[in-house]
Short mmCIF file of C-alpha atoms in Angstrom, two decimals:
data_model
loop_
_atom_site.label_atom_id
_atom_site.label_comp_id
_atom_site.label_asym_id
_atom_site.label_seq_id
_atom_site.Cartn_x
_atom_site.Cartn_y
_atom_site.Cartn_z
CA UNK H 236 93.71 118.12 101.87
CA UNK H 237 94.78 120.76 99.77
CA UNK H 238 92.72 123.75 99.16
CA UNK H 239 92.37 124.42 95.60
CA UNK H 240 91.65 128.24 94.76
CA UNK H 241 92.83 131.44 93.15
CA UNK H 242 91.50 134.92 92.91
CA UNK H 243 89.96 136.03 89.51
CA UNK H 244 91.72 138.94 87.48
CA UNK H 245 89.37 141.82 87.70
CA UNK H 246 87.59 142.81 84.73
CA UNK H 247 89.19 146.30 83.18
CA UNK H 248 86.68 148.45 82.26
CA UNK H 249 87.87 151.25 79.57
CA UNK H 250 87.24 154.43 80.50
CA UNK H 251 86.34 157.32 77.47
CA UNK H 252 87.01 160.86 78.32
CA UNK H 253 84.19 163.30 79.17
CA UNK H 254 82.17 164.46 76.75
CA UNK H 255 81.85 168.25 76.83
CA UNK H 256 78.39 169.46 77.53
CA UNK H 257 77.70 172.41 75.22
CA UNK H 258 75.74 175.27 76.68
CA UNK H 259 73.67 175.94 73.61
CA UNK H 260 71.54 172.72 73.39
CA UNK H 261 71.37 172.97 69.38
CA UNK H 262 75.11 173.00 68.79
CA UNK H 263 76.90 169.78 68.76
CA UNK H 264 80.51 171.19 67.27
CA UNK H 265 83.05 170.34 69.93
CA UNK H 266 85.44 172.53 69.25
CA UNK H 267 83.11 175.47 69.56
CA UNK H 268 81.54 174.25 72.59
CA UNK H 269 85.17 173.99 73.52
CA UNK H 270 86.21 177.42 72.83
CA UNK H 271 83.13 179.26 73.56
CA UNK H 272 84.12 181.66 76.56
CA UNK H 273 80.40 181.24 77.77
CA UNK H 274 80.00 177.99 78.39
CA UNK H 275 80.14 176.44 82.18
CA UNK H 276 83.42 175.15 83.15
CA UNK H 277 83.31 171.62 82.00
CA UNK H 278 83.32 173.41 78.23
CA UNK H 279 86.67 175.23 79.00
CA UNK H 280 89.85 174.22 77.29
CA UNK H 281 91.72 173.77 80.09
CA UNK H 282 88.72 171.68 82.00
CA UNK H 283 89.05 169.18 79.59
CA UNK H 284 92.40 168.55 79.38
CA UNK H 285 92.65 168.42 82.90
CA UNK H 286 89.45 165.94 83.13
CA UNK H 287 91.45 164.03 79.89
CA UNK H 288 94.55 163.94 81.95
CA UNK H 289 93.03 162.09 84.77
CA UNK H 290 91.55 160.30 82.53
CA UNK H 291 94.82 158.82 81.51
CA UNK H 292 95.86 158.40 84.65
CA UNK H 293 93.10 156.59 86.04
CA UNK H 294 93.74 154.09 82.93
CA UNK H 295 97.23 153.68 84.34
CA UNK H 296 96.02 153.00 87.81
CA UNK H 297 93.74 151.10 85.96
CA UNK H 298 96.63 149.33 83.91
CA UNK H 299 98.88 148.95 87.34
CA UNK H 300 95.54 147.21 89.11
CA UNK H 301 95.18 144.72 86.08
CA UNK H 302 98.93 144.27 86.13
CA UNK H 303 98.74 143.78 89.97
CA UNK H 304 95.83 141.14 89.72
CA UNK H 305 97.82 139.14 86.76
CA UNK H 306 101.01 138.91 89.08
CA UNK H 307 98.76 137.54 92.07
CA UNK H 308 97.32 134.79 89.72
CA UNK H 309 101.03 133.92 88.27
CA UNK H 310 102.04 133.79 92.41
CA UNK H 311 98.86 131.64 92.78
CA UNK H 312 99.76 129.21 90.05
CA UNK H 313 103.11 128.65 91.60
CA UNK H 314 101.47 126.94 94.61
CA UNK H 315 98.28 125.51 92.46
CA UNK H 316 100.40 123.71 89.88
CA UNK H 317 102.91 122.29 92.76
CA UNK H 318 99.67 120.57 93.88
CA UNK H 319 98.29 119.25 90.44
CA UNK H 320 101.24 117.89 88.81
CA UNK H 321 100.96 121.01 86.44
CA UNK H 322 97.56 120.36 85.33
CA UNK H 323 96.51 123.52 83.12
CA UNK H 324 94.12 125.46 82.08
CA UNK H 325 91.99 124.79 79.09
CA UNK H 326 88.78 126.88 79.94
CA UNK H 327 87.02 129.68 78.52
CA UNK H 328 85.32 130.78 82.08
CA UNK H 329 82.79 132.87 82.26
CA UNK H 330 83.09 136.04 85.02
CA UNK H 331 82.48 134.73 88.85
CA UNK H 332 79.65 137.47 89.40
CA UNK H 333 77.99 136.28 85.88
CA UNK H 334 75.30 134.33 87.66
CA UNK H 335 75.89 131.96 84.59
CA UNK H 336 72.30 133.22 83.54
CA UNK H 337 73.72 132.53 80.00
CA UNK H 338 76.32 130.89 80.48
CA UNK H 339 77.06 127.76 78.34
CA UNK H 340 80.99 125.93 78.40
CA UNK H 341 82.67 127.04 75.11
CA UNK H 342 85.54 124.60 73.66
CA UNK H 343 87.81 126.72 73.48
CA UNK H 344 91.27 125.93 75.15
CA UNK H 345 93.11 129.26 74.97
CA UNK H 346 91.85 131.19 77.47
CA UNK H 347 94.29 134.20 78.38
CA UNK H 348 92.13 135.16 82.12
CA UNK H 349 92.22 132.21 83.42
CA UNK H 350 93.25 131.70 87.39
CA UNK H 351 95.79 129.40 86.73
CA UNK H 352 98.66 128.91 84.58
CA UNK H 353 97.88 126.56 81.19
CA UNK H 354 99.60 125.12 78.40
CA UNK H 355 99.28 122.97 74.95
CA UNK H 356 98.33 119.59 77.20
CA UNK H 357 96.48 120.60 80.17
CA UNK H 358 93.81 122.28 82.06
CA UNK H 359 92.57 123.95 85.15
CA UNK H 360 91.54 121.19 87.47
CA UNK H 361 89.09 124.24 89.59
CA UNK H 362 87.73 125.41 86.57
CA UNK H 363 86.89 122.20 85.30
CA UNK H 364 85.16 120.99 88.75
CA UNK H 365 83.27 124.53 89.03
CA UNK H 366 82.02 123.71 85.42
CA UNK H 367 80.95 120.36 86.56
CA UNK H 368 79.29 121.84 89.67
CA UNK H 369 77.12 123.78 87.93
CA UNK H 370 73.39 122.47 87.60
CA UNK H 371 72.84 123.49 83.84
CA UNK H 372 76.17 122.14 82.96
CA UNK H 373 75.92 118.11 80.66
CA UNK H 374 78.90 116.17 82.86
CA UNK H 375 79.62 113.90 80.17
CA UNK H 376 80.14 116.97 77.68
CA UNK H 377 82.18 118.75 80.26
CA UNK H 378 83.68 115.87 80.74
CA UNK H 379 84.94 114.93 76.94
CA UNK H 380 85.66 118.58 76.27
CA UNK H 381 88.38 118.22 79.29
CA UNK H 382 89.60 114.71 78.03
CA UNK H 383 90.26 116.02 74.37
CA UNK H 384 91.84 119.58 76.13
CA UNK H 385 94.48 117.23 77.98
CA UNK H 386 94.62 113.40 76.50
CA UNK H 387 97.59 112.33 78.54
CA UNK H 388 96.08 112.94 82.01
CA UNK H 389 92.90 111.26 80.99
CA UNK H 390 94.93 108.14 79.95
CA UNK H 391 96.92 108.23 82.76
CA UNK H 392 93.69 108.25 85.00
CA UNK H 393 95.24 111.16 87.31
CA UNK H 394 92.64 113.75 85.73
CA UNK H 395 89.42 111.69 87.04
CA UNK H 396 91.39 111.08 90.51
CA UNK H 397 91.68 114.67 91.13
CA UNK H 398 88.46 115.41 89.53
CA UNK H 399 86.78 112.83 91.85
CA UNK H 400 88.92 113.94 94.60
CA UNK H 401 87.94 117.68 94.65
CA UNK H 402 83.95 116.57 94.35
CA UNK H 403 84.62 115.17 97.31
CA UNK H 404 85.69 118.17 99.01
CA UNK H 405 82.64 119.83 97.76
CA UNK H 406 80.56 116.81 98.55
CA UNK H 407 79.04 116.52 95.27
CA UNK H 408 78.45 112.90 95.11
CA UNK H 409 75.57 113.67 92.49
CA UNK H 410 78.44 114.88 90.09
CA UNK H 411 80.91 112.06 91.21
CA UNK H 412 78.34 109.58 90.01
CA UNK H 413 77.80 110.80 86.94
CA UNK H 414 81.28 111.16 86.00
CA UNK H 415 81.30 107.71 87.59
CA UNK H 416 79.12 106.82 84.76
CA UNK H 417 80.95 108.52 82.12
CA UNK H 418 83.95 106.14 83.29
CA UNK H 419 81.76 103.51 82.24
CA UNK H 420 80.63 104.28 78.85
CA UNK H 421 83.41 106.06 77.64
CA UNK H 422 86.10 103.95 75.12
CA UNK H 423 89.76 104.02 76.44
CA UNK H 424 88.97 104.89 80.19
CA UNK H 425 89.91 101.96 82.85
CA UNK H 426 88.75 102.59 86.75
CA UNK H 427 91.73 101.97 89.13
CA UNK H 428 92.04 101.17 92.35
CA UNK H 429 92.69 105.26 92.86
CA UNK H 430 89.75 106.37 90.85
CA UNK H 431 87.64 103.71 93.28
CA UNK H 432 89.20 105.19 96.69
CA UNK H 433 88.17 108.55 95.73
CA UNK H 434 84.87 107.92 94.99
CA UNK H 435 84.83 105.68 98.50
CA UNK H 436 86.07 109.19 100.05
CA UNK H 437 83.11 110.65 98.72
CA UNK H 438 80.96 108.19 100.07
CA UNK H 439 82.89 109.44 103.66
CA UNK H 440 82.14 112.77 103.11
CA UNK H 441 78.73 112.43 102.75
CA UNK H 442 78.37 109.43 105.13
CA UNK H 443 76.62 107.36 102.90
CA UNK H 444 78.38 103.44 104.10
CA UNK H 445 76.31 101.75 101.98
CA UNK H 446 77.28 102.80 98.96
CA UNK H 447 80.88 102.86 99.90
CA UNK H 448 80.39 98.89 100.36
CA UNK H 449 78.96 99.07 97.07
CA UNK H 450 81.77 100.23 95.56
CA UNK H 451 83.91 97.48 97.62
CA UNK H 452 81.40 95.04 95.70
CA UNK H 453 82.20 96.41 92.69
CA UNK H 454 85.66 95.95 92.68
CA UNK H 455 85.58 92.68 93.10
CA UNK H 456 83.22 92.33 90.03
CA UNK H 457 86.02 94.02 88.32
CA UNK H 458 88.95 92.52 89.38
CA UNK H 459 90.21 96.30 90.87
CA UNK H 460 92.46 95.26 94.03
CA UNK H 461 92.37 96.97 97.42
CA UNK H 462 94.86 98.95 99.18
CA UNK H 463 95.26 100.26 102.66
CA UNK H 464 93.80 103.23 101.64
CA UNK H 465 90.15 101.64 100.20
CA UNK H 466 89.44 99.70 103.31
CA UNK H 467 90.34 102.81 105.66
CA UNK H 468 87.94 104.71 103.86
CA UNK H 469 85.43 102.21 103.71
CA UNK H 470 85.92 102.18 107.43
CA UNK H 471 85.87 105.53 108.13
CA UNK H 472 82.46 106.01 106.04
CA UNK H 473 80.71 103.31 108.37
CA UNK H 474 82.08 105.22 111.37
CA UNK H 475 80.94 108.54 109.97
CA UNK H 476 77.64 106.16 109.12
CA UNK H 477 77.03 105.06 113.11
CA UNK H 478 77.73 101.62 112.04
CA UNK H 479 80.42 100.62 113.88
CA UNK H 480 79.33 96.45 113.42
CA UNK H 481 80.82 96.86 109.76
CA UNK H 482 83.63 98.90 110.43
CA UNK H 483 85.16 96.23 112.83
CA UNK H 484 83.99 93.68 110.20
CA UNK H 485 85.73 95.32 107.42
CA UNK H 486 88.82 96.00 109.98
CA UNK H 487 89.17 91.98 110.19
CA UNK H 488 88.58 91.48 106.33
CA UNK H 489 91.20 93.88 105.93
CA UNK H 490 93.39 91.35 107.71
CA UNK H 491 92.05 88.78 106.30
CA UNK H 492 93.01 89.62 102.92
CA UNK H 493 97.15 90.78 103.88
CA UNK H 494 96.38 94.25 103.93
CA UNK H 495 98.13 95.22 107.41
CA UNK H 496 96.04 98.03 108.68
CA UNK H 497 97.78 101.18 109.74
CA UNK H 498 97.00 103.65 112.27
CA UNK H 499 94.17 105.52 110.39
CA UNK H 500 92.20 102.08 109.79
CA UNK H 501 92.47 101.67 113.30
CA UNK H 502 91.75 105.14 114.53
CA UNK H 503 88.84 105.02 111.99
CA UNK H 504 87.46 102.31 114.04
CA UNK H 505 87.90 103.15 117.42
CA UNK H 506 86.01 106.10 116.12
CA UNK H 507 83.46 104.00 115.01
CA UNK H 508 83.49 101.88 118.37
CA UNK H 509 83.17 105.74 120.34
CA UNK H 510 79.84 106.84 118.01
CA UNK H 511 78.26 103.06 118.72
CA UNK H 512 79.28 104.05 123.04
CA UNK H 513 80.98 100.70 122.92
CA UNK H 514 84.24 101.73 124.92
CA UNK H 515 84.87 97.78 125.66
CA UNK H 516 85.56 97.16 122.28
CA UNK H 517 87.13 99.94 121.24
CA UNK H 518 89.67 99.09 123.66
CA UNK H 519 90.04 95.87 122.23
CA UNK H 520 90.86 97.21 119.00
CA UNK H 521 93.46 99.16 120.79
CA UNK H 522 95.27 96.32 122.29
CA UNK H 523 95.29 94.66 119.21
CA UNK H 524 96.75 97.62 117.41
CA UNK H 525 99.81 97.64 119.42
CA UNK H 526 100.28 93.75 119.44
CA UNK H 527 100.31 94.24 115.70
CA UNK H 528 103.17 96.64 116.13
CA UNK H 529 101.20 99.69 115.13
CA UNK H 530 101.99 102.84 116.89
CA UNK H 531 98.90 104.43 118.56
CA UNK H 532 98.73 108.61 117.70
CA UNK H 533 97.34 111.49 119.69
CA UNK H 534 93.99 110.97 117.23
CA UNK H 535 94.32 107.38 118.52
CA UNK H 536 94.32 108.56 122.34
CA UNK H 537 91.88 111.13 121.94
CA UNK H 538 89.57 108.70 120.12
CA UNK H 539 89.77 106.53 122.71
CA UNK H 540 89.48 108.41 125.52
CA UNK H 541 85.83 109.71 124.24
CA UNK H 542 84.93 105.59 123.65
CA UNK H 543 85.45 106.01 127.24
CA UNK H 544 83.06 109.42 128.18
CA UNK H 545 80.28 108.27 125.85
CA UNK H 546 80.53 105.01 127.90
CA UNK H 547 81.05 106.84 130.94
CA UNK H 548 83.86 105.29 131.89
CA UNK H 549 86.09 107.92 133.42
CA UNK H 550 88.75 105.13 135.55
CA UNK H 551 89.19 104.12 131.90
CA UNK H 552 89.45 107.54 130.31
CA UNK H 553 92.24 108.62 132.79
CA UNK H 554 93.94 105.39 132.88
CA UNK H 555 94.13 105.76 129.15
CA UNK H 556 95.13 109.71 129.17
CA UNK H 557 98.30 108.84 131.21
CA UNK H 558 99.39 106.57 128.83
CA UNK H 559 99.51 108.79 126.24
CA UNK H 560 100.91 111.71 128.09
CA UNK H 561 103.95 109.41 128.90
CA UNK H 562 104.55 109.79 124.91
CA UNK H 563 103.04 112.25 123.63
CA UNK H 564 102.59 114.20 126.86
CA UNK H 565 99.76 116.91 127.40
CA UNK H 566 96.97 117.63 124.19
CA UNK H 567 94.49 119.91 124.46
CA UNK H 568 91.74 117.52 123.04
CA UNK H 569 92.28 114.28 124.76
CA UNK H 570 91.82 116.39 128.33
CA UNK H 571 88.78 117.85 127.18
CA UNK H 572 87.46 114.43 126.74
CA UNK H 573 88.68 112.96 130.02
CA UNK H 574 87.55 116.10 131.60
CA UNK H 575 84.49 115.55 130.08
CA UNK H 576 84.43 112.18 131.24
CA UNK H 577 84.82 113.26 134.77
CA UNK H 578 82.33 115.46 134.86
CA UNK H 579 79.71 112.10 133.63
CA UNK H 580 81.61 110.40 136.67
CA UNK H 581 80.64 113.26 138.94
CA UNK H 582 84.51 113.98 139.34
CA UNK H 583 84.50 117.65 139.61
CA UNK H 584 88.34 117.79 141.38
CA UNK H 585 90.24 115.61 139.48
CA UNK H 586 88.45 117.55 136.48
CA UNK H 587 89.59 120.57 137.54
CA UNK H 588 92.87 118.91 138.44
CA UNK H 589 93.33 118.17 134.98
CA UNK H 590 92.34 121.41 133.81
CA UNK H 591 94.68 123.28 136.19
CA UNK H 592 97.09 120.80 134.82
CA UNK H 593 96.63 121.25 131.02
CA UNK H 594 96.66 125.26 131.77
CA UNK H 595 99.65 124.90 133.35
CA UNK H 596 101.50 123.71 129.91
CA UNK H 597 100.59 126.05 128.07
CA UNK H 598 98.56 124.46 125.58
CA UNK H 599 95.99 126.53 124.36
CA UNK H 600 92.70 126.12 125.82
CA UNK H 601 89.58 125.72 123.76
CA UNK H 602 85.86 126.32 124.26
CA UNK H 603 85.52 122.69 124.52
CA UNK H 604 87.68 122.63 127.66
CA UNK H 605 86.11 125.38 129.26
CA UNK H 606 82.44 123.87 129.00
CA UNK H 607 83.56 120.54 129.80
CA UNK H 608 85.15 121.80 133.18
CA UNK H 609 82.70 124.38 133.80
CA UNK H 610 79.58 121.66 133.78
CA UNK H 611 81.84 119.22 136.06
CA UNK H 612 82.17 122.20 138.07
CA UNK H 613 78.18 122.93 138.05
CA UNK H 614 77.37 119.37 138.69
CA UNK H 615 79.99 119.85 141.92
CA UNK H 616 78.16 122.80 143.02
CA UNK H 617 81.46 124.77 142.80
CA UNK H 618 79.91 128.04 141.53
CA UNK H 619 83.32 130.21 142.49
CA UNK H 620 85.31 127.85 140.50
CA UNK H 621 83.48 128.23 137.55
#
């Protein structure tokens, strides 16, 4: 995922020179409190031009720091539009630290402050979704005000994809639905088999299966085909769910319907087969993965080799772990599982064997590692060690 974000131009806030204090309270000519030899030293001729002086030059630093905070937006854009297919902005947006108490969106589409770069026939994807974030804000107005600001993304459908896509980052399925329902009432907007798989990658996010399968329903209402990349996430929202029954069923449907699965379906599941501690079938889902000619990953290993410590079945887990290192060779997170596994199995020296080992290749060690060991080490009584 790419993270979509850009710093805000400071506001520049003019500064007026001093006004001279005059040391008779009654007299308000300037250039008399200016001249007068008896008034304190902020009245003097040569005070103020030397307070007026740095004046100035605090407006150039001033100048330089808004100059400095334009060229870091124009170096953010760079990266920004390389991500959005040049989508621009079109946003009149309010100040971050406005609090919005008064905030309402403005149509207007020629915002100079903006964080990102803009033209005649697009808009700022963030602004748009922080717009559509906020509670006060009417989706469906935010949501024609961006269609009319750039027509030819909306037609295209890759406006609502990336919309829908960065709600799911935020996991704002609230929002996602009711752009959802814009879709549906608005003239001259078809839903796609794209717009559908990132509204399903909400659904992950947020871990909500059944509505993911809902949307699977839907699409067949429709007449929307599936890809690869529906069913995976379909999959991946039951394992996220704790139903692991589904995600095998949806793995075979998949199938079923000539949709080879690739290594992220199957990961997804194995996953799913590791959350439900059913290590016996998540091997099964293995073997069939490489039957089918699909190559297991390090996510696949490591997956598989915690099926095996929730099931505490550390034979399994190591049996598994040499396998992959064969390939892939050592990885920090499949040894914390297996060493995690051992210490379930009451294995406290081949867990520190494999820690010793893992050490020894200098991948870097994390906390998980060092717990895992350190409780197979407790449950050994090996107090030293630890």
């Amino acid at each position: 995922g790419v993270n979509y974000s850009g710093p805000a131009a400071d506001s520049v806030q003019g500064h007026s020179p001093s006004q001279s204090p005059s040391s008779n309270g009654n007299n308000n000519n300037n250039s008399v409190s200016m001249n007068n030899a008896k008034s304190n030293s902020y009245n003097q001729s040569n005070s103020y031009n030397n307070s007026y002086g740095s004046h100035n030059n605090h407006g150039s630093s001033n100048n330089n720091s808004y100059n400095n905070s334009n060229n870091n937006i124009n170096s953010n854009n760079s990266k920004y539009s390389n991500h959005h297919n040049n989508y621009d902005n079109s946003y009149d947006k309010p100040p971050r630290n406005s609090g919005y108490s008064n905030y309402h969106p403005k149509p207007s589409y020629n915002s100079h402050h903006s964080r990102n770069n803009h033209n005649s026939s697009g808009f700022s994807m963030e602004d748009v979704v922080d717009r559509l974030c906020h509670p006060r804000t009417n989706v469906a107005e935010e949501m024609d005000r961006a269609r009319h600001s750039s027509p030819e993304s909306f037609s295209s459908g890759r406006a609502i994809t990336a919309i829908l896509s960065q709600l799911g980052r935020r996991r704002q399925m609230n929002v996602a639905m009711q752009v959802w329902r814009w879709m549906e009432t608005t003239h001259g907007i078809t839903r796609n088999v794209f717009h559908y798989n990132a509204l399903i990658n909400v659904c992950e996010k947020i871990k909500d299966w059944k509505r993911a399968l809902d949307l699977l329903r839907q699409m067949d209402d429709e007449g929307v085909p599936k890809n690869e990349i529906t069913y995976s996430s379909a999959i991946s929202a039951c394992e996220k769910g704790g139903n692991w029954r589904t995600a095998l069923d949806l793995l075979k449907t998949m199938k079923s319907a000539g949709i080879m699965p690739t290594a992220i379906a199957y990961n997804a599941a194995i996953s799913a087969c590791e959350k439900g501690l059913n290590p016996s079938k998540a091997l099964e889902i293995f073997d069939e993965m490489k039957r089918e000619g699909v190559r297991p990953t390090v996510v696949t290993f490591s997956a598989l080799i915690s099926a095996c410590e929730k099931g505490q079945q550390w034979k399994l887990a190591l049996s598994v772990l040499e396998e992959m290192k064969t390939t892939f060779g050592p990885n920090v997170i499949a040894y914390s599982a297996a060493i995690s596994a051992l210490s379930k199995g009451q294995q406290w020296e081949k867990a520190w064997e494999l820690f010793c080992e893992i050490e020894r290749s200098g991948e870097k060690l994390s906390v998980v590692t060092y717990n895992a060991t350190m409780t197979a080490l407790e449950k050994g009584l090996q107090w030293q060690r630890a």
